[in-house]
mmCIF file of C-alpha atoms in Angstrom:
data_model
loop_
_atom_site.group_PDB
_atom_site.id
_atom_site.type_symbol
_atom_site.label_atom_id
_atom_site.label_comp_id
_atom_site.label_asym_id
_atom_site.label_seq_id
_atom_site.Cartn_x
_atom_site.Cartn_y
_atom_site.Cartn_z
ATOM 1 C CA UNK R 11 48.128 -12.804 -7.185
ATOM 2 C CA UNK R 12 44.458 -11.329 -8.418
ATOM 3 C CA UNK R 13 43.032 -13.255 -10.643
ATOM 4 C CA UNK R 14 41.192 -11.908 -14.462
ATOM 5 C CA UNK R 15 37.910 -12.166 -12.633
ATOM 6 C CA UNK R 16 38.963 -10.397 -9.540
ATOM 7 C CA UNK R 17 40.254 -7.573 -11.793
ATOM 8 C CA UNK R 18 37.188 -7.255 -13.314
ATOM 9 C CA UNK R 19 35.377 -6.677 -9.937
ATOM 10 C CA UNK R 20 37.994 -3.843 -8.537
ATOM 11 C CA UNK R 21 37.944 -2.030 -11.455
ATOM 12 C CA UNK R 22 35.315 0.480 -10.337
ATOM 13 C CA UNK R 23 37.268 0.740 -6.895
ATOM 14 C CA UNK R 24 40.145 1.143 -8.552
ATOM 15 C CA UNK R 25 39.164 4.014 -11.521
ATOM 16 C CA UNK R 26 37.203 5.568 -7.773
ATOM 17 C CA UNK R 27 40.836 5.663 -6.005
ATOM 18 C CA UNK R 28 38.936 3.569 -3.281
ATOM 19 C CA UNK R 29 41.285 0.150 -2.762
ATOM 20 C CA UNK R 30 43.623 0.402 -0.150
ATOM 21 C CA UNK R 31 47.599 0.950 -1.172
ATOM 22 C CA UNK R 32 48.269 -2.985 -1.299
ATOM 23 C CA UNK R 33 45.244 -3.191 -3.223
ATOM 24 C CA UNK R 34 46.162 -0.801 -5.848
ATOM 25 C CA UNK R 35 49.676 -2.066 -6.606
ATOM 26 C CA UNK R 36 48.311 -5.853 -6.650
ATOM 27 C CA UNK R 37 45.973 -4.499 -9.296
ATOM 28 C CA UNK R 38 48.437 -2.470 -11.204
ATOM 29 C CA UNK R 39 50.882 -5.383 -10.989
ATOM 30 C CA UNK R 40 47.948 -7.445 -12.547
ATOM 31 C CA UNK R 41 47.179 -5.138 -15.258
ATOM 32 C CA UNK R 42 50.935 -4.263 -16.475
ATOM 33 C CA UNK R 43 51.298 -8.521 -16.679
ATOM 34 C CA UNK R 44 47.726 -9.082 -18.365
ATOM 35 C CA UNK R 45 47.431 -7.677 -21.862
ATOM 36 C CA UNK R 46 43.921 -8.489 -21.419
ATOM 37 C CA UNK R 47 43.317 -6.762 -18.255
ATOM 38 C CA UNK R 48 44.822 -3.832 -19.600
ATOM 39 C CA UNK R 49 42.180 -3.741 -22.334
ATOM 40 C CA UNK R 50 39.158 -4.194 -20.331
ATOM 41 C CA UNK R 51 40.418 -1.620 -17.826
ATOM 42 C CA UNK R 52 40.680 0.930 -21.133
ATOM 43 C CA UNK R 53 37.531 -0.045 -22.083
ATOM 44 C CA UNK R 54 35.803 0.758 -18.776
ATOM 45 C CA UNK R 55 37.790 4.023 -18.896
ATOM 46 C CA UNK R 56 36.168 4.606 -22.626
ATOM 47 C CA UNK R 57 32.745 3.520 -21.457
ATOM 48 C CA UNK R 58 32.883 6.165 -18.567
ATOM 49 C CA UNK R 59 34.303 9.107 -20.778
ATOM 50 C CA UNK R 60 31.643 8.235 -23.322
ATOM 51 C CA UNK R 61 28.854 8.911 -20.598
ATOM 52 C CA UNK R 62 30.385 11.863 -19.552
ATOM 53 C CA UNK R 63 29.166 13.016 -23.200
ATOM 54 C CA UNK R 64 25.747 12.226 -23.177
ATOM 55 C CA UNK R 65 23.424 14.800 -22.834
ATOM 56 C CA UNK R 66 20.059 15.558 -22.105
ATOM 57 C CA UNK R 67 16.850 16.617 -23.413
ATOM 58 C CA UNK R 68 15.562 19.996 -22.852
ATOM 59 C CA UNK R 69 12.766 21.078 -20.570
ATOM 60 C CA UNK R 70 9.165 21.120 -22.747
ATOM 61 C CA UNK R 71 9.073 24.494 -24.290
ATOM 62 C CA UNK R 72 6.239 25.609 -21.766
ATOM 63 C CA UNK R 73 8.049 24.541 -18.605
ATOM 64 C CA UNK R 74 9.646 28.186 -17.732
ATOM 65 C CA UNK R 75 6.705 29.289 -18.376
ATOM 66 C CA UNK R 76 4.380 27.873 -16.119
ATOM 67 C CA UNK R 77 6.447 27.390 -13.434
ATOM 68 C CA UNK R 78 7.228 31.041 -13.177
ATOM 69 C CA UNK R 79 3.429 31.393 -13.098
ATOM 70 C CA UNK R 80 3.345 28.870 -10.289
ATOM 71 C CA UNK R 81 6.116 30.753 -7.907
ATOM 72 C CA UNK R 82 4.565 34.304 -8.846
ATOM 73 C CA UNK R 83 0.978 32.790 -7.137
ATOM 74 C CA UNK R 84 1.879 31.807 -4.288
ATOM 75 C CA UNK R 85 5.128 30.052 -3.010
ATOM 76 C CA UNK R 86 7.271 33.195 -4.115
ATOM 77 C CA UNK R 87 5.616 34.976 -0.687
ATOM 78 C CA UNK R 88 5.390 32.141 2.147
ATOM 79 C CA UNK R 89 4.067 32.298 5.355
ATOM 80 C CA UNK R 90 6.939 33.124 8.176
ATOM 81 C CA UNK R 91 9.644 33.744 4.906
ATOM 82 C CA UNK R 92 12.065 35.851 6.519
ATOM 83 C CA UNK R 93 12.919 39.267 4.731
ATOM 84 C CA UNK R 94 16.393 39.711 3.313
ATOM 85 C CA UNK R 95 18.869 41.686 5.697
ATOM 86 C CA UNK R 96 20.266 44.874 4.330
ATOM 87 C CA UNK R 97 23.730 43.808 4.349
ATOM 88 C CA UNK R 98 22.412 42.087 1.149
ATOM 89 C CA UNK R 99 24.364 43.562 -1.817
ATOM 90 C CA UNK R 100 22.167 45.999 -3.524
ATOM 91 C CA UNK R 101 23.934 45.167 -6.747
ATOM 92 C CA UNK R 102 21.713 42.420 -7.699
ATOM 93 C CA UNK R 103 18.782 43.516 -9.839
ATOM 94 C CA UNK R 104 15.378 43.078 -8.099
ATOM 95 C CA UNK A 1 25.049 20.303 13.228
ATOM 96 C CA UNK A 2 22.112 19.367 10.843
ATOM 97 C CA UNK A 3 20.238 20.828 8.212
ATOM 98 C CA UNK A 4 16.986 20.861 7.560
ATOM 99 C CA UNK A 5 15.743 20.761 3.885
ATOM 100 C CA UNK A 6 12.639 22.171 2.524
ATOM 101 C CA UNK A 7 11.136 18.688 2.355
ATOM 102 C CA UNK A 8 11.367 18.762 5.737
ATOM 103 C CA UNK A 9 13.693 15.943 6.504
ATOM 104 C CA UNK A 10 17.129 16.990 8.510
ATOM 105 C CA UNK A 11 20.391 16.189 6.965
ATOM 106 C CA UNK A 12 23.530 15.418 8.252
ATOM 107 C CA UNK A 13 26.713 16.857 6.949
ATOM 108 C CA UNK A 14 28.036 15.056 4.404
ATOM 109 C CA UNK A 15 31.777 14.869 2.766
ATOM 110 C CA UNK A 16 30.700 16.829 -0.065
ATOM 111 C CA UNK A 17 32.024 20.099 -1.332
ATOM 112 C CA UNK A 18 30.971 23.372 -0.067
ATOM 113 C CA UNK A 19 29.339 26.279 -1.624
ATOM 114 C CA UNK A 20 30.932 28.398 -4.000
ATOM 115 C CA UNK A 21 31.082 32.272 -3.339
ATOM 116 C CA UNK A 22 28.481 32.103 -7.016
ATOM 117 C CA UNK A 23 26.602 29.616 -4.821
ATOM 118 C CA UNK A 24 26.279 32.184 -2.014
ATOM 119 C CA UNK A 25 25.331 35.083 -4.169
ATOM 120 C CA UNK A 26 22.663 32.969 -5.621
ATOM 121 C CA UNK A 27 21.366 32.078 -2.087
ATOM 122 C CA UNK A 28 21.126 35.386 -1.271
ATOM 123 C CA UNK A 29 19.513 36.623 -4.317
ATOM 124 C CA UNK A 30 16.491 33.374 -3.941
ATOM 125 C CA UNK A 31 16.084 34.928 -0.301
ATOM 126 C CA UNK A 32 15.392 37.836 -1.687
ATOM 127 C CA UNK A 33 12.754 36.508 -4.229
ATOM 128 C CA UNK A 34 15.210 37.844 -7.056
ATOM 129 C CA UNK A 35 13.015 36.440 -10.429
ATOM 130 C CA UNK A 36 16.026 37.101 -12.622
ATOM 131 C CA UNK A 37 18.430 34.717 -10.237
ATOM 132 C CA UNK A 38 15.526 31.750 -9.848
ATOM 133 C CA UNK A 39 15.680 31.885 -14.284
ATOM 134 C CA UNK A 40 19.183 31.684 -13.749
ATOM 135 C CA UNK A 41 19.250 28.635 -11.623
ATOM 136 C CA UNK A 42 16.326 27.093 -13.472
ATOM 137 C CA UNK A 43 17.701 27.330 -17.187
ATOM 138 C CA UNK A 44 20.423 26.131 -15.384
ATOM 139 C CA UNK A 45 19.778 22.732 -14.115
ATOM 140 C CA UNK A 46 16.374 21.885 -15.009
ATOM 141 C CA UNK A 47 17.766 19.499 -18.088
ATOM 142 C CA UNK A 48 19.781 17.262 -15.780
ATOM 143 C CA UNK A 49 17.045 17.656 -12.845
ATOM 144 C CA UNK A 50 14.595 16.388 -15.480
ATOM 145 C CA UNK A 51 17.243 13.024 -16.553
ATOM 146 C CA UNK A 52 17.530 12.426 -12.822
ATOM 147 C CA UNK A 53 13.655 12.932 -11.961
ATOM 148 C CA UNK A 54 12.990 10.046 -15.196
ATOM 149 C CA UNK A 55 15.320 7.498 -13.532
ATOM 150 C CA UNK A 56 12.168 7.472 -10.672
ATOM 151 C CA UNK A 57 9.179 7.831 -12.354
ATOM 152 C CA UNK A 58 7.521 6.157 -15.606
ATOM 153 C CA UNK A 59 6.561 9.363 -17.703
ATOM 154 C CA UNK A 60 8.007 12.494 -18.737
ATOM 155 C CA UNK A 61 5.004 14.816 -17.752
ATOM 156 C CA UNK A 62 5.515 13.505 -14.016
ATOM 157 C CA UNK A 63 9.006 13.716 -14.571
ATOM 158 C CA UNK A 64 8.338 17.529 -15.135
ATOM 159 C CA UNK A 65 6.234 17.878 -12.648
ATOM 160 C CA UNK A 66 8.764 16.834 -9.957
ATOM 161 C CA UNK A 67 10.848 19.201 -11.150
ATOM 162 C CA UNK A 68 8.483 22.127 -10.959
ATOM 163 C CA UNK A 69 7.235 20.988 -7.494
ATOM 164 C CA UNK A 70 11.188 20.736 -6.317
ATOM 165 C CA UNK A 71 11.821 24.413 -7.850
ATOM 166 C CA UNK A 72 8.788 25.485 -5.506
ATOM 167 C CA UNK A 73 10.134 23.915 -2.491
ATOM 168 C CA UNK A 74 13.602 25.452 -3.442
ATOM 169 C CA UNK A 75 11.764 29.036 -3.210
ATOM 170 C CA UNK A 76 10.441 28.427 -0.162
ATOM 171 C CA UNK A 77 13.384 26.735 2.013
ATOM 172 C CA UNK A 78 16.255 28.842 0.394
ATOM 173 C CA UNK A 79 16.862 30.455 3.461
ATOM 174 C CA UNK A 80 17.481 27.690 5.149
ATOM 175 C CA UNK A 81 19.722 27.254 2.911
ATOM 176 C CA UNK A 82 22.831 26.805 5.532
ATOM 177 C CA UNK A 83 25.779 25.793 3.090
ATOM 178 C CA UNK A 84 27.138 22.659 4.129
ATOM 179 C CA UNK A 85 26.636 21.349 0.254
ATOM 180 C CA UNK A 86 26.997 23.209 -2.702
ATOM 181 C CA UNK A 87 23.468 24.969 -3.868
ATOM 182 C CA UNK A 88 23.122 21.987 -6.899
ATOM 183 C CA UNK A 89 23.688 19.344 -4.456
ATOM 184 C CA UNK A 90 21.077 20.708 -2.488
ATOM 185 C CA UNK A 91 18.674 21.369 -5.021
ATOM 186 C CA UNK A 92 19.338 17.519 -6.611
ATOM 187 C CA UNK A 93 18.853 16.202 -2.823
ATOM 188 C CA UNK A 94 15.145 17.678 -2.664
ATOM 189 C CA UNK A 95 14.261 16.530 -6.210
ATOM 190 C CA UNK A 96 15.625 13.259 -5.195
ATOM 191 C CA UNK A 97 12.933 13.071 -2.393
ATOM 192 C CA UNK A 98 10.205 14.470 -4.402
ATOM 193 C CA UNK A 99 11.029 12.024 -6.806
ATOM 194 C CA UNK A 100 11.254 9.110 -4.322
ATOM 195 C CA UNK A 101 7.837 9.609 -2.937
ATOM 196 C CA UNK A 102 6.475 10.146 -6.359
ATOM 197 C CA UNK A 103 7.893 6.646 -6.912
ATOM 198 C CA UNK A 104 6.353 5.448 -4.309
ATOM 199 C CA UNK A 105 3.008 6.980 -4.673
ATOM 200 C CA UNK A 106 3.047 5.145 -8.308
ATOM 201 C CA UNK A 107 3.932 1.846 -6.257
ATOM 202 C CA UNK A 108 7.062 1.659 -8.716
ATOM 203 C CA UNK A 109 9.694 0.796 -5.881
ATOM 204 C CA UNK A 110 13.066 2.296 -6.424
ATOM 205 C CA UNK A 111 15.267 -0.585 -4.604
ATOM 206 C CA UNK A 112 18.427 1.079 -3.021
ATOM 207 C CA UNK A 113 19.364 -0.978 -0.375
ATOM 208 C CA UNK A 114 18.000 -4.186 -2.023
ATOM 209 C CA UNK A 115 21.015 -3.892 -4.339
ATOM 210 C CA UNK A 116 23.400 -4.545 -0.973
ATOM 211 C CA UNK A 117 22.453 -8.004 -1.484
ATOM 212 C CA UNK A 118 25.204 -9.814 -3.126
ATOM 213 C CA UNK A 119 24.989 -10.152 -6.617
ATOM 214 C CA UNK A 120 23.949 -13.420 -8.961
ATOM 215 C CA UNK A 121 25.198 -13.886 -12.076
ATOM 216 C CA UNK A 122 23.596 -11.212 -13.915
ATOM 217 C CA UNK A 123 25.421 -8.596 -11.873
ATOM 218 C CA UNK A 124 28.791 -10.019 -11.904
ATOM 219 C CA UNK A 125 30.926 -7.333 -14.076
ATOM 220 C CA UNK A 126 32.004 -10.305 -16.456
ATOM 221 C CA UNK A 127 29.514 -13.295 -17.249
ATOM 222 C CA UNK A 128 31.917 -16.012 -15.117
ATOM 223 C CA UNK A 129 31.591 -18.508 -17.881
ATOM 224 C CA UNK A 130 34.066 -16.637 -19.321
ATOM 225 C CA UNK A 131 37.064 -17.277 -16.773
ATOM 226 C CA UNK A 132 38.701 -21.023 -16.075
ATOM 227 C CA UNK A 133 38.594 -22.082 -12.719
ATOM 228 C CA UNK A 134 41.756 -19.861 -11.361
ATOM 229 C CA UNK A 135 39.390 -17.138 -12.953
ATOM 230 C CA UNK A 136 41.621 -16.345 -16.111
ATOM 231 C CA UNK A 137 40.591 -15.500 -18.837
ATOM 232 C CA UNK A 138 38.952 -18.133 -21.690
ATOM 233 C CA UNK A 139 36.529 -15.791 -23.290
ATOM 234 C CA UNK A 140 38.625 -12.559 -23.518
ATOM 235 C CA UNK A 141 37.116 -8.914 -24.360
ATOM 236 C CA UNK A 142 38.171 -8.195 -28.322
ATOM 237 C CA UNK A 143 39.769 -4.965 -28.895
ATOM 238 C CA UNK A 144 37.325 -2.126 -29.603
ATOM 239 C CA UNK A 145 38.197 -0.012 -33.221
ATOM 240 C CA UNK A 146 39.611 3.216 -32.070
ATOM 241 C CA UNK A 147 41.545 5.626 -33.321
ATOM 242 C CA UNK A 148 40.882 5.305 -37.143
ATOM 243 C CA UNK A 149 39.079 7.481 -39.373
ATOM 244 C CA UNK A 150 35.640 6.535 -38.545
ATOM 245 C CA UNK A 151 36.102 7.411 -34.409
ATOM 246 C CA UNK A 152 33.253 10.063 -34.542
ATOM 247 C CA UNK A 153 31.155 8.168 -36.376
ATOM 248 C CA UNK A 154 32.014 5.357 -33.742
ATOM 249 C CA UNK A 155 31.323 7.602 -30.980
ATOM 250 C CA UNK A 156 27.816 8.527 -31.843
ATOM 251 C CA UNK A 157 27.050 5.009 -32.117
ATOM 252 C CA UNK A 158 28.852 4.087 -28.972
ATOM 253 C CA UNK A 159 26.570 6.883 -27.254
ATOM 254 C CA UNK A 160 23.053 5.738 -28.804
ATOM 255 C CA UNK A 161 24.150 2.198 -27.734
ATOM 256 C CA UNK A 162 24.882 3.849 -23.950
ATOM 257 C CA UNK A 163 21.606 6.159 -23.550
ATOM 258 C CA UNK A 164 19.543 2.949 -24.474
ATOM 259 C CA UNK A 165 20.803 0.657 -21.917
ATOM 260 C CA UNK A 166 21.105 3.065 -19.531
ATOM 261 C CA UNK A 167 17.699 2.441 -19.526
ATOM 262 C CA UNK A 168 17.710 -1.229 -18.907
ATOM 263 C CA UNK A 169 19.915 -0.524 -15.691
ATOM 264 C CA UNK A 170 17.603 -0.570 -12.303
ATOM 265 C CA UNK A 171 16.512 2.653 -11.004
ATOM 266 C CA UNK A 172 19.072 2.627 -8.540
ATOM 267 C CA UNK A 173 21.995 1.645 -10.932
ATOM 268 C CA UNK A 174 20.751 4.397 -13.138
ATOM 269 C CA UNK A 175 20.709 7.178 -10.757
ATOM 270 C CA UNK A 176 23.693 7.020 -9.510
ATOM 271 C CA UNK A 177 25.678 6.425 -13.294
ATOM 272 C CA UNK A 178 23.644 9.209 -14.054
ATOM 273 C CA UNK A 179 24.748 11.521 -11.304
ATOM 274 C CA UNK A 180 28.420 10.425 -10.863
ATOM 275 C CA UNK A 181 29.140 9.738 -14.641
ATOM 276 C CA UNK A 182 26.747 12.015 -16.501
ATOM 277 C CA UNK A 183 26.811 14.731 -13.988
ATOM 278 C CA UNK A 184 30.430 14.385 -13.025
ATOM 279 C CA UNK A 185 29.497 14.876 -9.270
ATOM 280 C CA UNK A 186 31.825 13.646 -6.485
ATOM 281 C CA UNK A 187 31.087 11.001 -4.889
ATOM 282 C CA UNK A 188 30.284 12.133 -1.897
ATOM 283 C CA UNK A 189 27.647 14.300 -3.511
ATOM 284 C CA UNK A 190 25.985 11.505 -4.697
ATOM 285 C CA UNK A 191 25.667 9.839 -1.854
ATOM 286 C CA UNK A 192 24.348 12.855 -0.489
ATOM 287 C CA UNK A 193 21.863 13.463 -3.030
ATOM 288 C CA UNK A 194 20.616 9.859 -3.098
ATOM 289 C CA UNK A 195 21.134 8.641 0.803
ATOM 290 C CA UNK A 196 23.057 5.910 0.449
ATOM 291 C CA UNK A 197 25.936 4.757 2.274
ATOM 292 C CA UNK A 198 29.485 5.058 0.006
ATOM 293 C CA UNK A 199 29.495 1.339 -0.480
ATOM 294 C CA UNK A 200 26.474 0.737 -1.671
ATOM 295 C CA UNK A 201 26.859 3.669 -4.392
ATOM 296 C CA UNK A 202 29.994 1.899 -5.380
ATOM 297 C CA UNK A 203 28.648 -1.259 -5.786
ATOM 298 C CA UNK A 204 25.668 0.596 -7.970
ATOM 299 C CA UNK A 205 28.077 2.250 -10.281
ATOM 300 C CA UNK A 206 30.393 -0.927 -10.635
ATOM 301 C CA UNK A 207 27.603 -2.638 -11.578
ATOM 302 C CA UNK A 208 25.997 -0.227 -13.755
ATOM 303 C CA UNK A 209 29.434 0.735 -15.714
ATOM 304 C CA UNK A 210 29.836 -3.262 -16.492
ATOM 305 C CA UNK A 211 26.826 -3.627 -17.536
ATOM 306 C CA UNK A 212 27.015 -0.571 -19.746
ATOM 307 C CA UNK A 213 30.818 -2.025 -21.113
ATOM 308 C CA UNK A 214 29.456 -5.098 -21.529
ATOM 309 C CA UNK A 215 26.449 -3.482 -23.854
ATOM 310 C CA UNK A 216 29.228 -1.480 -26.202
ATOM 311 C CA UNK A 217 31.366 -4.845 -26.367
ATOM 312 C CA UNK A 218 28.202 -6.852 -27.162
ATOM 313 C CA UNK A 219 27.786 -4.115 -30.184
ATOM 314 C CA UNK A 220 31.460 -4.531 -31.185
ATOM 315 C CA UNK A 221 31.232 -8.450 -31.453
ATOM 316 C CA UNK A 222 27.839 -7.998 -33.540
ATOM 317 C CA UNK A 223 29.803 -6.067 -35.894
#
């Protein structure tokens, strides 16, 4: 039978669907026996859904800004770029 | 069948997901130098380009700067563009590169592969002082407060306490929790993205999620 500790290393595997079918049950079989287990398996599920909610900051404020500026000088018309074809859709605002 | 991206370097096809048809239209719209469609795509995902670009370098001005180089190698290679990942993907996998050799041009080394090595104690999920010798449990995990009145304010704590130690995680723990847990990308994409082999992302995230657990528990206990 897996041990605590051997939970505790599968449990990414597991939550990632990647242990094999013997695997799996072994590890539910663990977790419906161990109460403890069982709560450190929620609490990696918590810890995940809780970074799932962090977000970032934004871009500083002159960022659009100067980048624009950057593609308009230069890199917007490369060397060798090839033009569009016509069967582009002509719907798109240019 | 390989790709080559805009930094130059060819790609092999990966397990990730396609294109979208929105993906497509974009495409053709870059190609077509379409100012309106590179806004689009820049309001778009230059916030999460930016938390990825941090996880390589030390400051947020040459975080920036990665970005706006990787947005001008975009413009130029978007028709070569061919589709085998979708257009983020893409776009992450060149910032990803930019950002590596950034890295390395700083002499901060961003230690992928090192992290193959098997772990010592610090990167064991579970400090194993707390299991007997049958590894059982001695030192069990307490129950975390959920569910009661407080839970938002709980959760906001819980997410200060996460954003801060994501940034004691190494650079290569870090980007990949970033792009498979903050992001929400498949797997494959972020192995992609990153180029590194599907086990050694797992073992990055496994390591990086206990270590995160282990920071929200450690909170818990403190009371």
């Amino acid at each position: 039978m897996l041990s605590c500790r051997e939970v505790t290393e599968r449990v990414t595997a597991y939550l990632e669907d990647e242990l094999s079918f013997w695997q799996r049950l072994q590890f539910r079989f663990h977790v419906v026996m161990c109460r403890i287990c069982a709560r450190y398996l929620e609490q990696m599920r918590l810890t995940v859904a809780a970074l799932r909610e962090l977000t970032f900051e934004p871009v500083s404020p002159g960022f659009q800004d100067e980048l624009l500026r950057k593609a308009r000088e230069g890199s917007l018309t490369p060397a060798g770029v090839r033009r569009p074809r016509s069967s582009i859709p002509s719907s798109f605002p240019r | 069948m390989t790709e080559r991206l805009a930094t130059g370097e060819v790609v092999t096809p990966g397990a990730a997901p396609g294109p979208s048809g929105e993906d497509r239209a974009l495409v053709v719209r870059l190609s077509a130098r379409d100012e309106a469609a590179f806004l689009e795509v820049v309001k778009r995902y230059s916030g999460a380009m930016l938390r990825l670009a941090s996880v390589f370098v030390s400051d947020r001005a040459t975080a920036e700067e990665i970005v706006q180089e990787t947005w001008l190698a975009v413009l130029r290679g978007v028709h070569r563009f061919e589709g085998r990942s979708s257009l983020k993907t893409w776009i992450f996998r060149i910032l990803s590169n930019q950002a590596k050799t950034r890295a390395r041009r700083e002499r901060r080394t961003v230690a992928f592969s090192e992290l193959e090595r098997e772990g010592d104690g610090e990167d064991r999920a579970v400090d194993p002082a707390r299991f007997d010798g049958q590894g059982r449990w001695i030192d069990p995990p307490a129950p975390w407060p959920a569910g009661n009145p407080e839970v938002r304010m709980l959760r906001r704590e819980v997410l200060a306490i996460l954003a801060r130690e994501l940034g004691e995680l190494t650079p290569a723990q870090r980007a990949v929790v970033t792009l498979r847990d903050l992001e929400g990308l498949e797997t494959g994409e972020v192995c992609n993205i990153l180029e590194i082999t599907e086990t050694n992302q797992r073992v990055l995230l496994h390591r990086g999620r206990s270590r995160l657990r282990r920071a929200v528990e450690r909170h818990f206990a403190s009371g």
